[in-house]
Amino acid sequence: MPCIKPGSPPSPFSSPVSSLIPSLTPPARSVLQSNERERETEPSIMAAALRPAILRHLRIPAQAQSLAVDPSAPILSSFMNRIRSMSSHGDEHLTHEEVVDRVIDVVKSYPKVDPSKVTPQVHFQKDLGLDSLDTVEIVMALEEEFKLEIPDKEADKIDSCPLAIEYISNHPMAA
Amino acid sequence: MQSCSDSDRRKEEREREREAMSIAGAAGYLTRRAAQKERVRILYRRALKDTLNWAVHRHLFYQDASELREKFEANKHVEDLDAIDRLIDDAEAQFVKFQHPDPYIVPWAPGGSKFTRNPPPPEGIEIVYNYGKEE
């Protein structure tokens, strides 16, 4: 099974920008410190001059659009987005619609199932005519789809689409 | 005459006893079967996960999974409760020997690599982010 590694450090970026970012939130900070030390002799005078102007903007979380207000830093805003694009911090939770769509896709792609009969209300054994072992296989496929780990007792109880959708929507770690 | 009615009454009693026994027996039988079915389902689930642990490449996994499924299906029609129990025990013993030493566990689950990696800080502690602004 592939394991998901945290994002690798970004490619080297332009030097004056690197020394301007001491106030970033902690996850990105360690990435920068190694680059900062290499660039200590770079023009820091310009950095010191621009620093208060830029720090005012950097207190806002990276996804905020107000960074674009600062005209002297188009590089800065793209750099900020690039740094945060690899962080998996604060992933948005799934919307209910997305959960429903993905669950139905998984059930439809099961070979023993007739795709036209699948609705969000379907019961695996009664409506789709599946076996209890087939239900187990579908639950495993759902676990793989949403990267969940469902305990055995709970997985035994998932018998139908609405139950599966409800369980996944209420799971805090569903991806 | 008397003996006829006696024997009739005895037959009725025996029938009633048998009915009572069969109802209780049926309920017991059903609970046993339900428990066995649950054991089978959980065993199938764990065996399938282990098969996935051993056979990482998907085409190999599909072959092994269909073989596992056929093994389960071969014993599908066994009716005797004791035989079923014996089969389940044998299968569980086989499964214990077959487990993968380094199974894939979802990172945030117990046993995974990310489990309790960043526990939330205790209540009432607030982290002040003032890097670079201390002076």
Coordinates of C-alpha atoms in Angstrom, one line a residue:
Chain A
M1 CA 0.0 0.0 0.0
P2 CA 1.5 3.4 -0.8
C3 CA 2.3 5.5 2.2
I4 CA 1.8 9.2 1.9
K5 CA 4.9 11.1 2.8
P6 CA 4.7 14.8 3.9
G7 CA 5.5 17.3 1.2
S8 CA 9.2 17.5 0.3
P9 CA 10.9 20.9 0.7
P10 CA 10.2 23.3 -2.1
S11 CA 12.8 24.1 -4.8
P12 CA 15.2 26.9 -4.2
F13 CA 13.6 30.3 -4.5
S14 CA 15.0 33.8 -5.1
S15 CA 17.4 34.9 -2.4
P16 CA 16.1 38.3 -1.2
V17 CA 12.8 36.8 -0.5
S18 CA 14.1 34.1 1.8
S19 CA 15.4 36.4 4.5
L20 CA 12.1 38.3 4.7
I21 CA 10.1 35.5 6.2
P22 CA 10.9 35.0 9.8
S23 CA 7.3 35.3 11.0
L24 CA 5.8 32.5 9.0
T25 CA 3.7 29.9 11.0
P26 CA 5.9 27.2 12.5
P27 CA 5.4 24.3 10.0
A28 CA 7.1 26.2 7.2
R29 CA 9.7 27.7 9.4
S30 CA 12.1 24.8 9.7
V31 CA 12.0 24.4 5.9
L32 CA 13.2 28.0 5.6
Q33 CA 15.9 28.0 8.2
S34 CA 18.1 25.7 6.2
N35 CA 17.8 28.0 3.2
E36 CA 18.2 31.1 5.3
R37 CA 21.5 30.1 6.7
E38 CA 22.9 29.7 3.2
R39 CA 21.7 33.2 2.2
E40 CA 22.8 35.2 5.2
T41 CA 25.3 37.3 3.2
E42 CA 22.6 38.2 0.6
P43 CA 21.4 41.8 0.5
S44 CA 19.8 42.1 3.9
I45 CA 19.6 45.9 3.9
M46 CA 16.8 45.8 1.4
A47 CA 15.3 43.0 3.4
A48 CA 15.4 45.1 6.6
A49 CA 13.8 48.0 4.8
L50 CA 10.9 46.0 3.4
R51 CA 10.5 43.9 6.4
P52 CA 7.9 45.9 8.4
A53 CA 5.8 46.4 5.3
I54 CA 5.8 42.8 4.5
L55 CA 5.4 41.5 8.1
R56 CA 2.1 43.4 8.3
H57 CA 0.8 41.3 5.5
L58 CA 2.3 38.0 6.6
R59 CA 0.4 37.8 9.8
I60 CA -2.7 36.8 7.8
P61 CA -3.0 33.0 6.9
A62 CA -1.5 32.2 3.5
Q63 CA -4.7 31.6 1.6
A64 CA -5.9 35.1 2.2
Q65 CA -6.0 37.2 -1.0
S66 CA -4.8 40.4 0.8
L67 CA -1.2 39.5 0.0
A68 CA -1.9 40.6 -3.5
V69 CA -2.4 44.1 -2.3
D70 CA 1.3 44.6 -1.7
P71 CA 2.6 45.7 -5.1
S72 CA 6.2 45.0 -4.5
A73 CA 5.8 41.3 -3.9
P74 CA 4.2 39.3 -6.7
I75 CA 7.0 36.8 -6.1
L76 CA 6.2 36.8 -2.5
S77 CA 2.5 35.9 -2.8
S78 CA 3.3 33.0 -5.3
F79 CA 6.1 31.9 -3.0
M80 CA 3.7 31.9 -0.1
N81 CA 1.1 29.8 -1.9
R82 CA 3.8 27.5 -3.1
I83 CA 5.0 26.9 0.5
R84 CA 1.5 26.2 1.8
S85 CA 0.4 24.1 -1.1
M86 CA 2.4 21.1 0.2
S87 CA 1.2 21.4 3.8
S88 CA -1.7 19.1 4.6
H89 CA -2.6 21.2 7.6
G90 CA -6.3 22.1 7.9
D91 CA -7.7 20.0 5.1
E92 CA -11.3 20.8 4.5
H93 CA -13.7 18.2 5.6
L94 CA -15.7 16.4 2.9
T95 CA -19.0 17.8 1.9
H96 CA -21.9 15.5 2.2
E97 CA -22.5 15.6 -1.6
E98 CA -18.9 14.6 -2.3
V99 CA -19.2 11.6 0.2
V100 CA -22.4 10.5 -1.5
D101 CA -20.9 10.7 -5.0
R102 CA -17.8 8.8 -4.1
V103 CA -19.7 6.1 -2.2
I104 CA -22.0 5.6 -5.2
D105 CA -19.0 5.4 -7.5
V106 CA -17.3 2.8 -5.4
V107 CA -20.5 0.7 -5.3
K108 CA -21.1 1.0 -9.0
S109 CA -17.6 -0.1 -9.8
Y110 CA -18.0 -3.3 -7.9
P111 CA -18.2 -6.1 -10.6
K112 CA -21.1 -8.0 -9.1
V113 CA -23.3 -4.9 -9.0
D114 CA -25.7 -3.6 -11.7
P115 CA -24.8 0.1 -11.9
S116 CA -28.2 1.2 -12.9
K117 CA -29.7 0.0 -9.7
V118 CA -27.5 1.9 -7.4
T119 CA -29.0 4.8 -5.5
P120 CA -28.0 6.5 -2.3
Q121 CA -30.8 4.5 -0.5
V122 CA -29.9 1.1 -1.7
H123 CA -29.4 -1.9 0.7
F124 CA -26.6 -4.2 -0.4
Q125 CA -28.2 -7.5 0.4
K126 CA -31.9 -6.7 -0.1
D127 CA -31.8 -4.4 -3.1
L128 CA -28.6 -5.4 -4.9
G129 CA -28.8 -9.1 -4.1
L130 CA -25.3 -9.3 -2.7
D131 CA -23.9 -11.8 -0.3
S132 CA -22.7 -10.9 3.2
L133 CA -19.1 -11.6 2.0
D134 CA -19.8 -9.1 -0.9
T135 CA -20.8 -6.6 1.7
V136 CA -17.5 -7.1 3.5
E137 CA -15.7 -6.5 0.2
I138 CA -17.6 -3.3 -0.5
V139 CA -16.8 -2.0 3.0
M140 CA -13.2 -2.7 2.4
A141 CA -13.3 -0.8 -0.9
L142 CA -14.9 2.1 0.9
E143 CA -12.1 2.0 3.5
E144 CA -9.6 2.2 0.8
E145 CA -11.4 5.0 -1.0
F146 CA -11.7 7.3 2.0
K147 CA -8.4 6.2 3.7
L148 CA -10.3 5.1 6.8
E149 CA -9.7 2.4 9.3
I150 CA -13.1 1.1 10.5
P151 CA -13.0 -1.3 13.5
D152 CA -14.3 -4.8 12.8
K153 CA -17.5 -4.5 14.9
E154 CA -18.5 -1.2 13.2
A155 CA -17.7 -2.5 9.8
D156 CA -19.9 -5.5 10.4
K157 CA -22.9 -3.2 10.9
I158 CA -22.5 -1.3 7.6
D159 CA -25.1 -3.0 5.5
S160 CA -26.5 -0.4 3.1
C161 CA -25.6 2.8 1.3
P162 CA -27.2 5.3 3.7
L163 CA -25.4 3.7 6.7
A164 CA -22.1 3.9 4.9
I165 CA -22.7 7.5 3.9
E166 CA -23.7 8.4 7.4
Y167 CA -20.7 6.6 9.0
I168 CA -18.2 8.3 6.6
S169 CA -19.7 11.7 6.9
N170 CA -19.5 11.5 10.7
H171 CA -15.9 10.2 10.7
P172 CA -13.5 13.0 11.6
M173 CA -10.6 11.5 9.6
A174 CA -12.3 10.8 6.3
A175 CA -10.2 12.0 3.4
Chain B
M1 CA -61.5 -46.5 25.8
Q2 CA -59.6 -45.2 28.8
S3 CA -56.3 -46.4 27.4
C4 CA -57.0 -44.7 24.1
S5 CA -57.7 -41.3 25.7
D6 CA -54.6 -41.8 27.9
S7 CA -52.4 -42.5 25.0
D8 CA -54.0 -39.6 23.1
R9 CA -53.3 -37.3 26.0
R10 CA -49.8 -38.6 26.3
K11 CA -49.3 -38.0 22.6
E12 CA -50.6 -34.5 22.9
E13 CA -48.3 -33.8 25.8
R14 CA -45.4 -35.1 23.9
E15 CA -46.3 -33.0 20.9
R16 CA -46.6 -29.9 23.1
E17 CA -43.2 -30.6 24.6
R18 CA -41.7 -31.1 21.2
E19 CA -43.2 -27.8 20.1
A20 CA -41.8 -25.9 23.1
M21 CA -38.4 -27.5 22.6
S22 CA -38.4 -26.7 19.0
I23 CA -39.3 -23.0 19.5
A24 CA -36.6 -22.6 22.1
G25 CA -34.3 -24.8 20.0
A26 CA -35.0 -22.6 16.9
A27 CA -34.2 -19.5 18.8
G28 CA -31.0 -21.0 20.1
Y29 CA -30.2 -22.3 16.6
L30 CA -30.7 -18.9 15.1
T31 CA -28.6 -17.1 17.6
R32 CA -25.8 -19.6 17.1
R33 CA -26.0 -19.3 13.4
A34 CA -26.0 -15.5 13.6
A35 CA -22.9 -15.6 15.8
Q36 CA -21.2 -17.9 13.4
K37 CA -22.1 -15.7 10.5
E38 CA -20.6 -12.7 12.2
R39 CA -17.4 -14.7 13.0
V40 CA -17.2 -15.7 9.4
R41 CA -17.6 -12.1 8.1
I42 CA -15.0 -10.7 10.5
L43 CA -12.7 -13.5 9.6
Y44 CA -13.2 -12.9 5.9
R45 CA -12.5 -9.2 6.4
R46 CA -9.3 -9.8 8.3
A47 CA -8.1 -12.4 5.8
L48 CA -8.8 -10.0 2.9
K49 CA -6.8 -7.3 4.5
D50 CA -4.0 -9.6 5.1
T51 CA -4.1 -10.7 1.5
L52 CA -3.8 -7.1 0.5
N53 CA -0.8 -6.8 2.9
W54 CA 1.0 -9.7 1.3
A55 CA 0.1 -9.1 -2.3
V56 CA 0.7 -5.4 -2.9
H57 CA 0.4 -5.4 -6.6
R58 CA -3.2 -5.2 -7.5
H59 CA -3.4 -7.9 -10.1
L60 CA -1.8 -10.4 -7.6
F61 CA -4.2 -9.2 -5.0
Y62 CA -7.2 -9.9 -7.2
Q63 CA -6.1 -13.4 -7.9
D64 CA -5.4 -14.2 -4.2
A65 CA -8.7 -12.5 -3.2
S66 CA -10.7 -14.7 -5.6
E67 CA -9.0 -17.8 -4.3
L68 CA -9.8 -16.8 -0.8
R69 CA -13.4 -16.2 -1.8
E70 CA -13.6 -19.6 -3.4
K71 CA -12.4 -21.2 -0.2
F72 CA -15.2 -19.5 1.7
E73 CA -17.8 -20.3 -0.9
A74 CA -16.8 -24.0 -0.9
N75 CA -18.1 -24.4 2.7
K76 CA -21.1 -22.2 2.1
H77 CA -23.7 -25.0 2.4
V78 CA -22.6 -26.8 5.5
E79 CA -25.6 -27.1 7.8
D80 CA -24.3 -28.8 10.9
L81 CA -23.6 -26.3 13.6
D82 CA -20.7 -28.2 15.1
A83 CA -19.1 -28.7 11.8
I84 CA -19.4 -25.0 11.1
D85 CA -17.8 -24.2 14.4
R86 CA -14.9 -26.6 13.7
L87 CA -14.4 -25.1 10.3
I88 CA -14.3 -21.6 11.7
D89 CA -11.8 -22.5 14.4
D90 CA -9.6 -24.2 11.8
A91 CA -9.8 -21.2 9.6
E92 CA -8.9 -18.8 12.4
A93 CA -5.9 -20.9 13.4
Q94 CA -4.7 -20.8 9.8
F95 CA -5.3 -17.1 9.7
V96 CA -3.2 -16.5 12.8
K97 CA -0.2 -18.1 11.1
F98 CA -0.8 -16.2 7.9
Q99 CA -0.7 -12.7 9.3
H100 CA 1.7 -10.2 7.8
P101 CA 4.5 -9.0 10.1
D102 CA 4.3 -5.4 8.9
P103 CA 0.7 -4.7 8.0
Y104 CA -0.4 -1.5 6.4
I105 CA -2.3 0.5 8.9
V106 CA -3.8 3.9 8.1
P107 CA -1.4 6.5 9.6
W108 CA -3.8 8.1 12.1
A109 CA -5.1 4.7 13.4
P110 CA -3.6 2.9 16.4
G111 CA -0.5 1.2 15.2
G112 CA 0.0 3.6 12.3
S113 CA 2.9 6.0 11.9
K114 CA 1.0 9.2 12.6
F115 CA -0.9 7.9 15.7
T116 CA -0.7 10.5 18.5
R117 CA 2.0 12.3 16.6
N118 CA 0.7 15.8 17.3
P119 CA -1.7 15.5 20.2
P120 CA -3.7 18.6 20.8
P121 CA -2.2 20.8 23.6
P122 CA -3.9 20.7 27.0
E123 CA -6.7 23.0 27.7
G124 CA -6.0 26.6 28.7
I125 CA -2.7 26.8 26.9
E126 CA -2.5 29.4 24.2
I127 CA 0.5 29.5 21.8
V128 CA 1.5 33.1 20.9
Y129 CA 2.9 33.3 17.4
N130 CA 5.3 36.3 17.6
Y131 CA 8.3 35.0 15.7
G132 CA 10.4 37.9 14.6
K133 CA 8.4 40.4 16.5
E134 CA 9.8 39.9 19.9
E135 CA 12.0 43.0 19.7

